[in-house]
PDB file of C-alpha atoms in Angstrom:
ATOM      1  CA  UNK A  19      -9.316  17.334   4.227  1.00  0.00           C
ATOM      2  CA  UNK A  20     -11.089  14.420   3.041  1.00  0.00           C
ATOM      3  CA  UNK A  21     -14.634  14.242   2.684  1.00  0.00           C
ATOM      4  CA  UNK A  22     -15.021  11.289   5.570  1.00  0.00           C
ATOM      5  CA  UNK A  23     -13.022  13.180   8.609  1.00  0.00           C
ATOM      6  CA  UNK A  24      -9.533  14.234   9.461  1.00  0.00           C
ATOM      7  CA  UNK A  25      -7.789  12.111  11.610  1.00  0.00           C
ATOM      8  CA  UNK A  26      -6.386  15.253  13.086  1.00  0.00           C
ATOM      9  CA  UNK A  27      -9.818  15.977  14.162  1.00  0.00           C
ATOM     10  CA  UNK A  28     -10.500  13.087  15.509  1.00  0.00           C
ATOM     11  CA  UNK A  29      -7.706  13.012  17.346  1.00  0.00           C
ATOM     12  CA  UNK A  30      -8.729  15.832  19.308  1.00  0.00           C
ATOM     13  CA  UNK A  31      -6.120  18.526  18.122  1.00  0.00           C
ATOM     14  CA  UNK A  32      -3.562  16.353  17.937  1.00  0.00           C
ATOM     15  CA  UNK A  33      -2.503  14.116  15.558  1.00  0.00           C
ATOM     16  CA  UNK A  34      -2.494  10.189  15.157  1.00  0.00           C
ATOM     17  CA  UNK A  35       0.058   8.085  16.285  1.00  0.00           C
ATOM     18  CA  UNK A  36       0.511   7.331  12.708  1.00  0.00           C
ATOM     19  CA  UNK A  37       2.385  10.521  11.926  1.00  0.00           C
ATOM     20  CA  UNK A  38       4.303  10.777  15.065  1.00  0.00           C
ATOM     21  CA  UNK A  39       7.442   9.659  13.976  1.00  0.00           C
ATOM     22  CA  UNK A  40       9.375  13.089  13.896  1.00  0.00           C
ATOM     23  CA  UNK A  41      13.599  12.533  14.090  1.00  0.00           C
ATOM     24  CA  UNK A  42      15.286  15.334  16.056  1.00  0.00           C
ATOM     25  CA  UNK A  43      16.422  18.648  14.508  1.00  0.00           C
ATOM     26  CA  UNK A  44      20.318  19.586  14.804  1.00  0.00           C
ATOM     27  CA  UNK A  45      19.860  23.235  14.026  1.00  0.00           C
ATOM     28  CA  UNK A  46      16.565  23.815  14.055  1.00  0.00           C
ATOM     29  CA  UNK A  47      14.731  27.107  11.793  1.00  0.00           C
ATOM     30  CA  UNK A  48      13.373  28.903  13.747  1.00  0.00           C
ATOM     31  CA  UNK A  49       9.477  29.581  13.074  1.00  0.00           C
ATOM     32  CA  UNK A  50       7.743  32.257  12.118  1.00  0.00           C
ATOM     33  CA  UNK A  51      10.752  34.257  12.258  1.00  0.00           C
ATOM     34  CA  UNK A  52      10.907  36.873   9.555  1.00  0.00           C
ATOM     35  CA  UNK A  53       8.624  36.314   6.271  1.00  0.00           C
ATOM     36  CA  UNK A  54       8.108  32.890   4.951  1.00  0.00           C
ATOM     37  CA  UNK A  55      10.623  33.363   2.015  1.00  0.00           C
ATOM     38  CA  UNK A  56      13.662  34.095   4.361  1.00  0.00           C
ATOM     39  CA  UNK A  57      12.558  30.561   6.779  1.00  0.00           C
ATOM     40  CA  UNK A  58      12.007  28.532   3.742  1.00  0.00           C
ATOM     41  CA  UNK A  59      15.534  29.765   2.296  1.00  0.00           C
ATOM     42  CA  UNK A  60      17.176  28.887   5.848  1.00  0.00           C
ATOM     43  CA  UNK A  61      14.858  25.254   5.649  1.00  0.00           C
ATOM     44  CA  UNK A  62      16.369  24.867   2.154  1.00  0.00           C
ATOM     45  CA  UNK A  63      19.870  25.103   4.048  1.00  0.00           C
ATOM     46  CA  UNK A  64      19.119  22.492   6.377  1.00  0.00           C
ATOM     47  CA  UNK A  65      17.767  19.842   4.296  1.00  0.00           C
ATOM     48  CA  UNK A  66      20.933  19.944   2.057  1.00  0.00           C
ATOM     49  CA  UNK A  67      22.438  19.323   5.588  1.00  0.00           C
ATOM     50  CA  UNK A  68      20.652  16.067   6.529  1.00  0.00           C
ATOM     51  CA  UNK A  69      21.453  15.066   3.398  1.00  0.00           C
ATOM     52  CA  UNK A  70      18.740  15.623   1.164  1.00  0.00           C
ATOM     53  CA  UNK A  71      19.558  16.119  -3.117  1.00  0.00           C
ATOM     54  CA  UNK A  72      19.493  19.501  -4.548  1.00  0.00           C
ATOM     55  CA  UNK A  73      17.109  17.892  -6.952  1.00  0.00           C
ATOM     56  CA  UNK A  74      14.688  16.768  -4.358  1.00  0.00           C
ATOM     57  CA  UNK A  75      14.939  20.080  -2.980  1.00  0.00           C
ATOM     58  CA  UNK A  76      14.289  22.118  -6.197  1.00  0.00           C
ATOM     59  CA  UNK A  77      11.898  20.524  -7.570  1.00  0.00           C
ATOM     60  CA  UNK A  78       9.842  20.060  -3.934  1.00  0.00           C
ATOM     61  CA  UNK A  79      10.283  23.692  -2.626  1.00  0.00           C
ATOM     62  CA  UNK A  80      10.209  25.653  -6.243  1.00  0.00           C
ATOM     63  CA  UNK A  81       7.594  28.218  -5.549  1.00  0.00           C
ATOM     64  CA  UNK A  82       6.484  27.079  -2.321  1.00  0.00           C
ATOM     65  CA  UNK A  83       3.964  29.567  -0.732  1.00  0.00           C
ATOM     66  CA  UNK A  84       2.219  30.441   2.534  1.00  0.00           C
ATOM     67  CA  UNK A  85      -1.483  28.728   2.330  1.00  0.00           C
ATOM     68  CA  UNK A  86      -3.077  30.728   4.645  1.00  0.00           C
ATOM     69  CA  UNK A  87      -6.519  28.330   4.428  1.00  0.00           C
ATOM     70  CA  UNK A  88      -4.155  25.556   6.039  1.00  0.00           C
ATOM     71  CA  UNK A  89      -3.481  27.546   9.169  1.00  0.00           C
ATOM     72  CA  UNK A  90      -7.301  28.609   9.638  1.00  0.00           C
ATOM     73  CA  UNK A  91      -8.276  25.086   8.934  1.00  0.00           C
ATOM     74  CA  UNK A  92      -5.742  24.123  11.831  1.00  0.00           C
ATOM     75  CA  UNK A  93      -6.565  26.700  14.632  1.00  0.00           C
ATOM     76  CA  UNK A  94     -10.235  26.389  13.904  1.00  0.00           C
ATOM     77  CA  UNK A  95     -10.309  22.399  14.508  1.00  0.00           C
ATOM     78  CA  UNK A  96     -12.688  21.544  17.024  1.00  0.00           C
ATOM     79  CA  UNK A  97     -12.500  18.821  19.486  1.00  0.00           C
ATOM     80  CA  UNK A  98     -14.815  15.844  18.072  1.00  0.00           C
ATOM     81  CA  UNK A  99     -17.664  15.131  20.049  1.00  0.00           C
ATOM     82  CA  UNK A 100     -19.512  12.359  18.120  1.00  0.00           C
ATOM     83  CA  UNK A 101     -20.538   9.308  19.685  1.00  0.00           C
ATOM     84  CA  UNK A 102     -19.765   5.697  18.301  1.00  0.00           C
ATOM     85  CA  UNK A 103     -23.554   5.172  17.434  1.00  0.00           C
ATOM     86  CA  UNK A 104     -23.258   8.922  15.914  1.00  0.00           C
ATOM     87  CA  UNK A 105     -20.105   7.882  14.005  1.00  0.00           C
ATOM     88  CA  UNK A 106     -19.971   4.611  12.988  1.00  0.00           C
ATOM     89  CA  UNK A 107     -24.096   5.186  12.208  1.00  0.00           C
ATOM     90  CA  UNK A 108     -23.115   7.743   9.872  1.00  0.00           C
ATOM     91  CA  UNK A 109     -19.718   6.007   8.591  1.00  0.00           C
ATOM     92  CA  UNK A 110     -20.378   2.754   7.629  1.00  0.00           C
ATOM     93  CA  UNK A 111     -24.041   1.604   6.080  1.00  0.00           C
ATOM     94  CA  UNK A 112     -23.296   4.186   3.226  1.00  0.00           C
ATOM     95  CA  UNK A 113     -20.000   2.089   2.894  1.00  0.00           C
ATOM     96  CA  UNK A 114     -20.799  -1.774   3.867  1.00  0.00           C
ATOM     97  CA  UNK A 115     -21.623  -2.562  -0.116  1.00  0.00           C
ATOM     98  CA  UNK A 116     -18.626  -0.919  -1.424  1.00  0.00           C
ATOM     99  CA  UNK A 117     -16.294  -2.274   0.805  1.00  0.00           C
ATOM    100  CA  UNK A 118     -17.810  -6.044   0.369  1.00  0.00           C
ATOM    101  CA  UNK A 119     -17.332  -5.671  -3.030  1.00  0.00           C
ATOM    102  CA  UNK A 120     -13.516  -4.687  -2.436  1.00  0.00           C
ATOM    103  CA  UNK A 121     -13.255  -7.334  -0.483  1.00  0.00           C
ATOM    104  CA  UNK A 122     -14.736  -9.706  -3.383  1.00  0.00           C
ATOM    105  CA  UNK A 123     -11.971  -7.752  -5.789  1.00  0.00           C
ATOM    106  CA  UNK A 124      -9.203  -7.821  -4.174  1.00  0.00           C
ATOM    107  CA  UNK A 125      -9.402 -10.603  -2.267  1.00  0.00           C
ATOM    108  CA  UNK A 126      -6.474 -12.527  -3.188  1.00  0.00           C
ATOM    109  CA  UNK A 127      -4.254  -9.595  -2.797  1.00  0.00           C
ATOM    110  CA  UNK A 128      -5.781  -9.695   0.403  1.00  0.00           C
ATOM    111  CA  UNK A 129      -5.009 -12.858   1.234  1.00  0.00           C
ATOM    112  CA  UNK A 130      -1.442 -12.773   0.225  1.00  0.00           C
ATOM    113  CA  UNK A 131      -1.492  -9.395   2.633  1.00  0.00           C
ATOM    114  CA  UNK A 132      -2.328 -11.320   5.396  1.00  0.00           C
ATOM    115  CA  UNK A 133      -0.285 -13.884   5.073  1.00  0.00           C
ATOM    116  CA  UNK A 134       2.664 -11.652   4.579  1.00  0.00           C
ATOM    117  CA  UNK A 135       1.729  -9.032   7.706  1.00  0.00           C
ATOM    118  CA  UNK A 136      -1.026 -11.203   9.460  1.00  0.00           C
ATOM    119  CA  UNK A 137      -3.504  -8.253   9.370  1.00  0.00           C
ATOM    120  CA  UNK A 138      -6.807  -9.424   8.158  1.00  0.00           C
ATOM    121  CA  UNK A 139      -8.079  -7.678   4.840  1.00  0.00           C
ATOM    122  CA  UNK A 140     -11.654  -6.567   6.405  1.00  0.00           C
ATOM    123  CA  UNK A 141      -9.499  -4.390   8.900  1.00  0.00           C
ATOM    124  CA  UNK A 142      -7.898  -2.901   6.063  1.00  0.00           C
ATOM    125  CA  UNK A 143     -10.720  -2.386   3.451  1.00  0.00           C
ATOM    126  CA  UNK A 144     -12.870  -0.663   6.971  1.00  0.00           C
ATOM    127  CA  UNK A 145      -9.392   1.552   7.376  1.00  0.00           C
ATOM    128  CA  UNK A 146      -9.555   2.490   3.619  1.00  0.00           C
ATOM    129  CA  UNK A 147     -13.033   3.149   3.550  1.00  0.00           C
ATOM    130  CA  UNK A 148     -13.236   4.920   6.480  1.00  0.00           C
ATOM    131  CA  UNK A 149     -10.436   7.000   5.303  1.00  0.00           C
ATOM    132  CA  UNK A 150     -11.078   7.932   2.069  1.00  0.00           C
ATOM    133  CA  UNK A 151     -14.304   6.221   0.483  1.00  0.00           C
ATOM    134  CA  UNK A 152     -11.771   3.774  -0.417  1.00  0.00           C
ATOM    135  CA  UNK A 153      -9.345   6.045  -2.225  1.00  0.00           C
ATOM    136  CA  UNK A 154     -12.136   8.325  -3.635  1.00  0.00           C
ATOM    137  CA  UNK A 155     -11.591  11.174  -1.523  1.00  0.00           C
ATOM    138  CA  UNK A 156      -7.464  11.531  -0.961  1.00  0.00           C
ATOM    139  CA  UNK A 157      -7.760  15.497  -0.733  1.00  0.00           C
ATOM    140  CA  UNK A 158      -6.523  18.181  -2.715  1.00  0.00           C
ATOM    141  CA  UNK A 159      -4.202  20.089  -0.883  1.00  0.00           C
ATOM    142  CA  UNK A 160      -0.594  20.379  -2.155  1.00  0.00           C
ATOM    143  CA  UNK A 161       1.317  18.419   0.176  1.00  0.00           C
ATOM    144  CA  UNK A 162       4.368  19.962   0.330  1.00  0.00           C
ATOM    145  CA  UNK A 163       2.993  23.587   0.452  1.00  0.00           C
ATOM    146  CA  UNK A 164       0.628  22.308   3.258  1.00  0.00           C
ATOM    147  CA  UNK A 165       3.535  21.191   5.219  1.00  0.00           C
ATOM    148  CA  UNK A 166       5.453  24.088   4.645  1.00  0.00           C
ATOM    149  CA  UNK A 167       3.267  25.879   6.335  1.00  0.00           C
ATOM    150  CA  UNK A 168       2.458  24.293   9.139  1.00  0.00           C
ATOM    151  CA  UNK A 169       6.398  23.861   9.560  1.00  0.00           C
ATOM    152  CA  UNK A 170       6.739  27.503   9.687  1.00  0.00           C
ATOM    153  CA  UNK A 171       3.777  28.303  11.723  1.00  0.00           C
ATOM    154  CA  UNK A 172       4.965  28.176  14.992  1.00  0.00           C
ATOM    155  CA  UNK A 173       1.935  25.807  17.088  1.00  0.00           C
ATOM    156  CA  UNK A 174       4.156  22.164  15.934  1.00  0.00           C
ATOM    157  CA  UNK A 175       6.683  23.522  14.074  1.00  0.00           C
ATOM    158  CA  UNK A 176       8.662  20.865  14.822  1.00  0.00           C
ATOM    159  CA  UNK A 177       6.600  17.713  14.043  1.00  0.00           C
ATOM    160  CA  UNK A 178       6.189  19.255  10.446  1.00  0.00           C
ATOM    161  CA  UNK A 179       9.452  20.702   9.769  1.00  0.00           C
ATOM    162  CA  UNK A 180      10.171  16.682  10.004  1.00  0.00           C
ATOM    163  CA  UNK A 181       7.063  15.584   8.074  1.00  0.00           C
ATOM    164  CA  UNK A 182       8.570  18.126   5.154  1.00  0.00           C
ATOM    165  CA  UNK A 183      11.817  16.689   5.484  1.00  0.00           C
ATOM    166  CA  UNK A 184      10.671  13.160   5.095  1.00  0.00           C
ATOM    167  CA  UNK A 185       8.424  14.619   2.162  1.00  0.00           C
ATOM    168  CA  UNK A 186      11.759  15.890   0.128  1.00  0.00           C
ATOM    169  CA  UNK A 187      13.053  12.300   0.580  1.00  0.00           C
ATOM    170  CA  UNK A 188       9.518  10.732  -0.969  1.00  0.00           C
ATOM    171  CA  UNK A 189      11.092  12.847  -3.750  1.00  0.00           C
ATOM    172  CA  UNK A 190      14.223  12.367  -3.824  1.00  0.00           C
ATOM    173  CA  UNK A 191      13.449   8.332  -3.762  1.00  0.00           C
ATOM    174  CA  UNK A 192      10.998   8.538  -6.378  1.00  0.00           C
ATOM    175  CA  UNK A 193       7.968   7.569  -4.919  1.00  0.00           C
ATOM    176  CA  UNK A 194       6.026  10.739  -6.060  1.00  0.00           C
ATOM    177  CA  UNK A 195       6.522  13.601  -8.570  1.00  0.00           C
ATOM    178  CA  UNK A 196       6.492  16.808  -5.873  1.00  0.00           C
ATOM    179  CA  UNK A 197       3.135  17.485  -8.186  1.00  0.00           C
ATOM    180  CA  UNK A 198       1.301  14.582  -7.463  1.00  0.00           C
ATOM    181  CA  UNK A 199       1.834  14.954  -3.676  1.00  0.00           C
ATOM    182  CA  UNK A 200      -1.842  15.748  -3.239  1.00  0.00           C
ATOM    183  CA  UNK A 201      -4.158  15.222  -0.112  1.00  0.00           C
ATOM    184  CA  UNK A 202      -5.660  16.119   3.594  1.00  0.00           C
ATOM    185  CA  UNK A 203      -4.635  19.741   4.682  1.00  0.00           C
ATOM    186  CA  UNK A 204      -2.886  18.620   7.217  1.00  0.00           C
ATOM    187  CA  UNK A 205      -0.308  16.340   4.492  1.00  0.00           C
ATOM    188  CA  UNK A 206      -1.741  13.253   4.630  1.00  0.00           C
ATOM    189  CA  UNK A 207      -1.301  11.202   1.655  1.00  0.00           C
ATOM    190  CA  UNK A 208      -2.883   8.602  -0.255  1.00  0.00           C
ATOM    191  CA  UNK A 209      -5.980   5.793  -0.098  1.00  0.00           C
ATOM    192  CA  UNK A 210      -4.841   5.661   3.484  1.00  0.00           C
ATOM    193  CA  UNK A 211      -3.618   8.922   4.671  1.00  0.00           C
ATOM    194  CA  UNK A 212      -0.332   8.162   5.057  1.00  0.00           C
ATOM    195  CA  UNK A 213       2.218  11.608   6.644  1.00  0.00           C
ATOM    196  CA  UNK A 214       5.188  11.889   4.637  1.00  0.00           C
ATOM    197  CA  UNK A 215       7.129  10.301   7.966  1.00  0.00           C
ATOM    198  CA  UNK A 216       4.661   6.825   8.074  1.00  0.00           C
ATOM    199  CA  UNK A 217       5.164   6.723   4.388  1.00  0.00           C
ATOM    200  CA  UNK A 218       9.207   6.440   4.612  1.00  0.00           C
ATOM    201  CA  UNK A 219       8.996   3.787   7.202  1.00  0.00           C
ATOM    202  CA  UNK A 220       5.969   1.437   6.118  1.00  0.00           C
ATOM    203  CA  UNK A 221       5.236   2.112   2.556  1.00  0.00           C
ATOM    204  CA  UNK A 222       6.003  -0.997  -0.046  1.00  0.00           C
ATOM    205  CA  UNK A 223       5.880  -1.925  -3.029  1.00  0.00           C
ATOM    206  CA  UNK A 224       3.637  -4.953  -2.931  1.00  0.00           C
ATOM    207  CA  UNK A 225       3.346  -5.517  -6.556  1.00  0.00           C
ATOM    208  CA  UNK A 226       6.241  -4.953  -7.162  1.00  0.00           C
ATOM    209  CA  UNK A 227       6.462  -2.355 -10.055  1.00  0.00           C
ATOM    210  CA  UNK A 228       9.421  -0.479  -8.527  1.00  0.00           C
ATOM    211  CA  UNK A 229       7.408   2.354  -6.583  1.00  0.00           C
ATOM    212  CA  UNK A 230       6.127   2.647  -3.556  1.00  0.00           C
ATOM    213  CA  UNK A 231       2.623   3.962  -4.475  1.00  0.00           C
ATOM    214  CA  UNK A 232      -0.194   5.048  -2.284  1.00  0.00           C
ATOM    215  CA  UNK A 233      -2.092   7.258  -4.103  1.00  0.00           C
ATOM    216  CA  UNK A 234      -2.818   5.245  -7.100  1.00  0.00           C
ATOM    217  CA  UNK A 235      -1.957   1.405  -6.610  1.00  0.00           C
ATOM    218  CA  UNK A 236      -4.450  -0.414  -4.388  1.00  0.00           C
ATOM    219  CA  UNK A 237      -1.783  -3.374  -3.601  1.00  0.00           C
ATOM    220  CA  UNK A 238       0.651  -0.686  -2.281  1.00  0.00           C
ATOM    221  CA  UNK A 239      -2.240   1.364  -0.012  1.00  0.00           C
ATOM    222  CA  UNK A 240      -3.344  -2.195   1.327  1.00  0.00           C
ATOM    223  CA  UNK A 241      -0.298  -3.798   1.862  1.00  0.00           C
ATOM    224  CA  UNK A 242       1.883  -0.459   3.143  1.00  0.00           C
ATOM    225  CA  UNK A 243      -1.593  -0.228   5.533  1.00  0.00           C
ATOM    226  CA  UNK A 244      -1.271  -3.893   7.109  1.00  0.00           C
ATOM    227  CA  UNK A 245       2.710  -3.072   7.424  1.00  0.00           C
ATOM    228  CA  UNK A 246       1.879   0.071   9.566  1.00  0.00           C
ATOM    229  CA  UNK A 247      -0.271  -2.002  11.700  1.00  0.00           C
ATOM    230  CA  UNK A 248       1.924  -5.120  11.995  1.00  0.00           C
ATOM    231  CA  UNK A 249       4.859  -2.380  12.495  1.00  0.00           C
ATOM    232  CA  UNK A 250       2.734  -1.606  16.123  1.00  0.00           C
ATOM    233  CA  UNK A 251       2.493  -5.442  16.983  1.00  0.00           C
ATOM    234  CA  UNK A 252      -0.982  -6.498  15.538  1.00  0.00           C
ATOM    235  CA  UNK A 253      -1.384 -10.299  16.151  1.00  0.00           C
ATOM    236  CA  UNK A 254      -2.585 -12.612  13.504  1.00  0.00           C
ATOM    237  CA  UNK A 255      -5.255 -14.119  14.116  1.00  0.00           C
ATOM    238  CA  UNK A 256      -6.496 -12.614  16.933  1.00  0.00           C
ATOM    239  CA  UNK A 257      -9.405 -10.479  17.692  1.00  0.00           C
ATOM    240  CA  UNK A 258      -9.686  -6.833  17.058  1.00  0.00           C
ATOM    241  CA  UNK A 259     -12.390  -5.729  19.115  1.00  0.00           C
ATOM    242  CA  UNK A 260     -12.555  -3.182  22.365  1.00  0.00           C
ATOM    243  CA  UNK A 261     -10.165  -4.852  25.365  1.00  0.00           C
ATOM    244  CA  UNK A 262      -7.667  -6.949  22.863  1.00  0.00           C
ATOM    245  CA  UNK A 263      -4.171  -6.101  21.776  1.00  0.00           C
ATOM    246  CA  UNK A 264      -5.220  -5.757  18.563  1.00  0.00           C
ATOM    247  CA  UNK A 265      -7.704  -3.074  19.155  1.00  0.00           C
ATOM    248  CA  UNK A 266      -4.952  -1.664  21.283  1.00  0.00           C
ATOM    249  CA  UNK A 267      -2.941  -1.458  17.533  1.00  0.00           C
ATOM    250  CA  UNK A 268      -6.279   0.224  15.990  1.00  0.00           C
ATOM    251  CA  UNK A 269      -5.281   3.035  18.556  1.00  0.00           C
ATOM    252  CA  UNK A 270      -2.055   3.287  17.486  1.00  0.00           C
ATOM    253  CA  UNK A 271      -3.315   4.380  14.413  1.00  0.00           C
ATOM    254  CA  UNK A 272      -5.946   6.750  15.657  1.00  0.00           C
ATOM    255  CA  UNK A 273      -5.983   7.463  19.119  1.00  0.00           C
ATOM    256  CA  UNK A 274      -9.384   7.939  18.791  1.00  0.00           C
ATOM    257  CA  UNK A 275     -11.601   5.408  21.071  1.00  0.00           C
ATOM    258  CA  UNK A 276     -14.676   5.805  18.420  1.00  0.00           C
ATOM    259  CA  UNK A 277     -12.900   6.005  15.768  1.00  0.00           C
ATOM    260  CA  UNK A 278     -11.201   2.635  16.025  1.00  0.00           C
ATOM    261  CA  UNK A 279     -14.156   0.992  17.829  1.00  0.00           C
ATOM    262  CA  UNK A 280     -15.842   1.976  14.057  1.00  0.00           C
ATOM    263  CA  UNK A 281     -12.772   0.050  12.468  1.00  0.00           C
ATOM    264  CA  UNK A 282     -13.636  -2.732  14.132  1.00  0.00           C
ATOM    265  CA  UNK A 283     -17.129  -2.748  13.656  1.00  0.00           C
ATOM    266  CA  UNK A 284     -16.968  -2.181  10.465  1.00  0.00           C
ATOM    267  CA  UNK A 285     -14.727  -5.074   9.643  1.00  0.00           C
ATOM    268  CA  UNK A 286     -17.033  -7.253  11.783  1.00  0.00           C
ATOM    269  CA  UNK A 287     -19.291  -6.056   9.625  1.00  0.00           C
ATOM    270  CA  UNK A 288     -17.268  -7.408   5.887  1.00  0.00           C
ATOM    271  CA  UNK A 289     -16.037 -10.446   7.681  1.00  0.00           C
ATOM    272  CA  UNK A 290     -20.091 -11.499   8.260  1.00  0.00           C
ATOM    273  CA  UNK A 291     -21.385 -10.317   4.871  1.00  0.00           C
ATOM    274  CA  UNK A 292     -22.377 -12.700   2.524  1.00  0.00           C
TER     275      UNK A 292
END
């Protein structure tokens, strides 16, 4: 987990529409059938089927254990109570001089963001803050271990057993080493908490170095971010607070009410700093 808040969390045990894209399972493992070693031969199985390398496979699953502190962490989650004023108080004046001065460094990345995805860049530097102290705090959980588990457990073993699957095929494209697939406890990954499942369909490569880079490459995190978000209808240049259709979008990527009514303050707050 980072050290701002889990999106899981604020979700209310359940997680963001960001990570909800799951594809169907033809045979699916069962979970928490036998010991972990036996399911995560039989997953092994049924990745080769969909079509996943033996390479991606290898090198992702190699020594893959149980982490039991990712199943307390996910049946002791507690339903988040916080107010706006509790949140957003907390959230963003620790953040407002940081994230004008992002704004003031990468502003004509920015700029060519929004002109390519018509997503403003103060939406995106309050998202990145907000997330992870923009890129500060990613988390240090081993993704693919993390999702393991939760794939075998047997609460959503569904929704992860496809967030590991779409995890092997960051691999196998060569987005990430399995090794640096670091983050939240729950496999979120990179400046923007990406799942393995929003990072197949929205990361890009905005500088175009040839990866698709969200843990290290601002351009990528900013630009993949704004893609998300266009991705679930955001209108250029239109507003973005409580009531509009872009606010409904904010929601889309948290379902939580204050945590996207903090978004949008907060990038009120960068679009009327000096």
């Amino acid at each position: 987990m980072t050290l701002t808040i889990s999106r899981l969390a604020l979700a209310a045990l359940a997680l963001s529409a960001s990570i909800v894209s799951v594809e169907p399972t033809l045979a699916a493992v069962a979970c928490n059938s036998g010991n972990f070693d036996t399911w995560l031969a039989d997953f092994k199985t049924e990745a080769a089927a969909k079509g996943i390398s033996q390479q991606a496979i290898s090198a992702g699953l190699a020594g893959v254990t149980l982490d039991q502190s990712v199943l307390n962490r996910d049946k002791s989650q507690k339903v988040f109570t916080q107010t706006f004023e509790e949140f957003s108080g907390r959230m963003v004046p620790p953040r407002m001089t940081r994230g004008s001065n992002m704004m003031k460094q990468y502003g004509s990345v920015l700029s060519r963001i929004e002109q390519t995805y018509g997503v403003p860049g103060e939406i995106l530097v309050a998202i990145w803050g907000l997330e992870t102290d923009f890129g500060v705090n990613t988390g240090k959980f081993a993704t693919i271990r993390s999702l393991a588990t939760l794939a075998y457990d047997c609460r959503r073993a569904e929704q992860f057993r496809g967030e590991l699957m779409d995890a092997l095929r960051i691999v196998q494209r060569g987005d990430l080493a399995p090794a640096e697939m670091k983050g939240a406890w729950a496999g979120e990954l990179g400046q923007t908490q990406f799942m393995p499942s929003s990072w197949m369909k929205y990361a890009v490569d905005f500088d175009g170095n040839g990866k698709r880079d969200l843990l290290h490459n601002a351009p990528d995190v900013l630009a993949s971010t704004a893609n998300y978000l266009a991705g679930y209808g955001w209108q250029k240049g239109k507003d973005w607070q409580p009531g509009s259709p872009n606010f409904a979008v904010l929601q889309q990527w948290n379902k939580s009410e204050v945590y996207s009514k903090t978004v949008a303050y907060f990038a009120t707050q960068l679009a009327h700093a000096p």
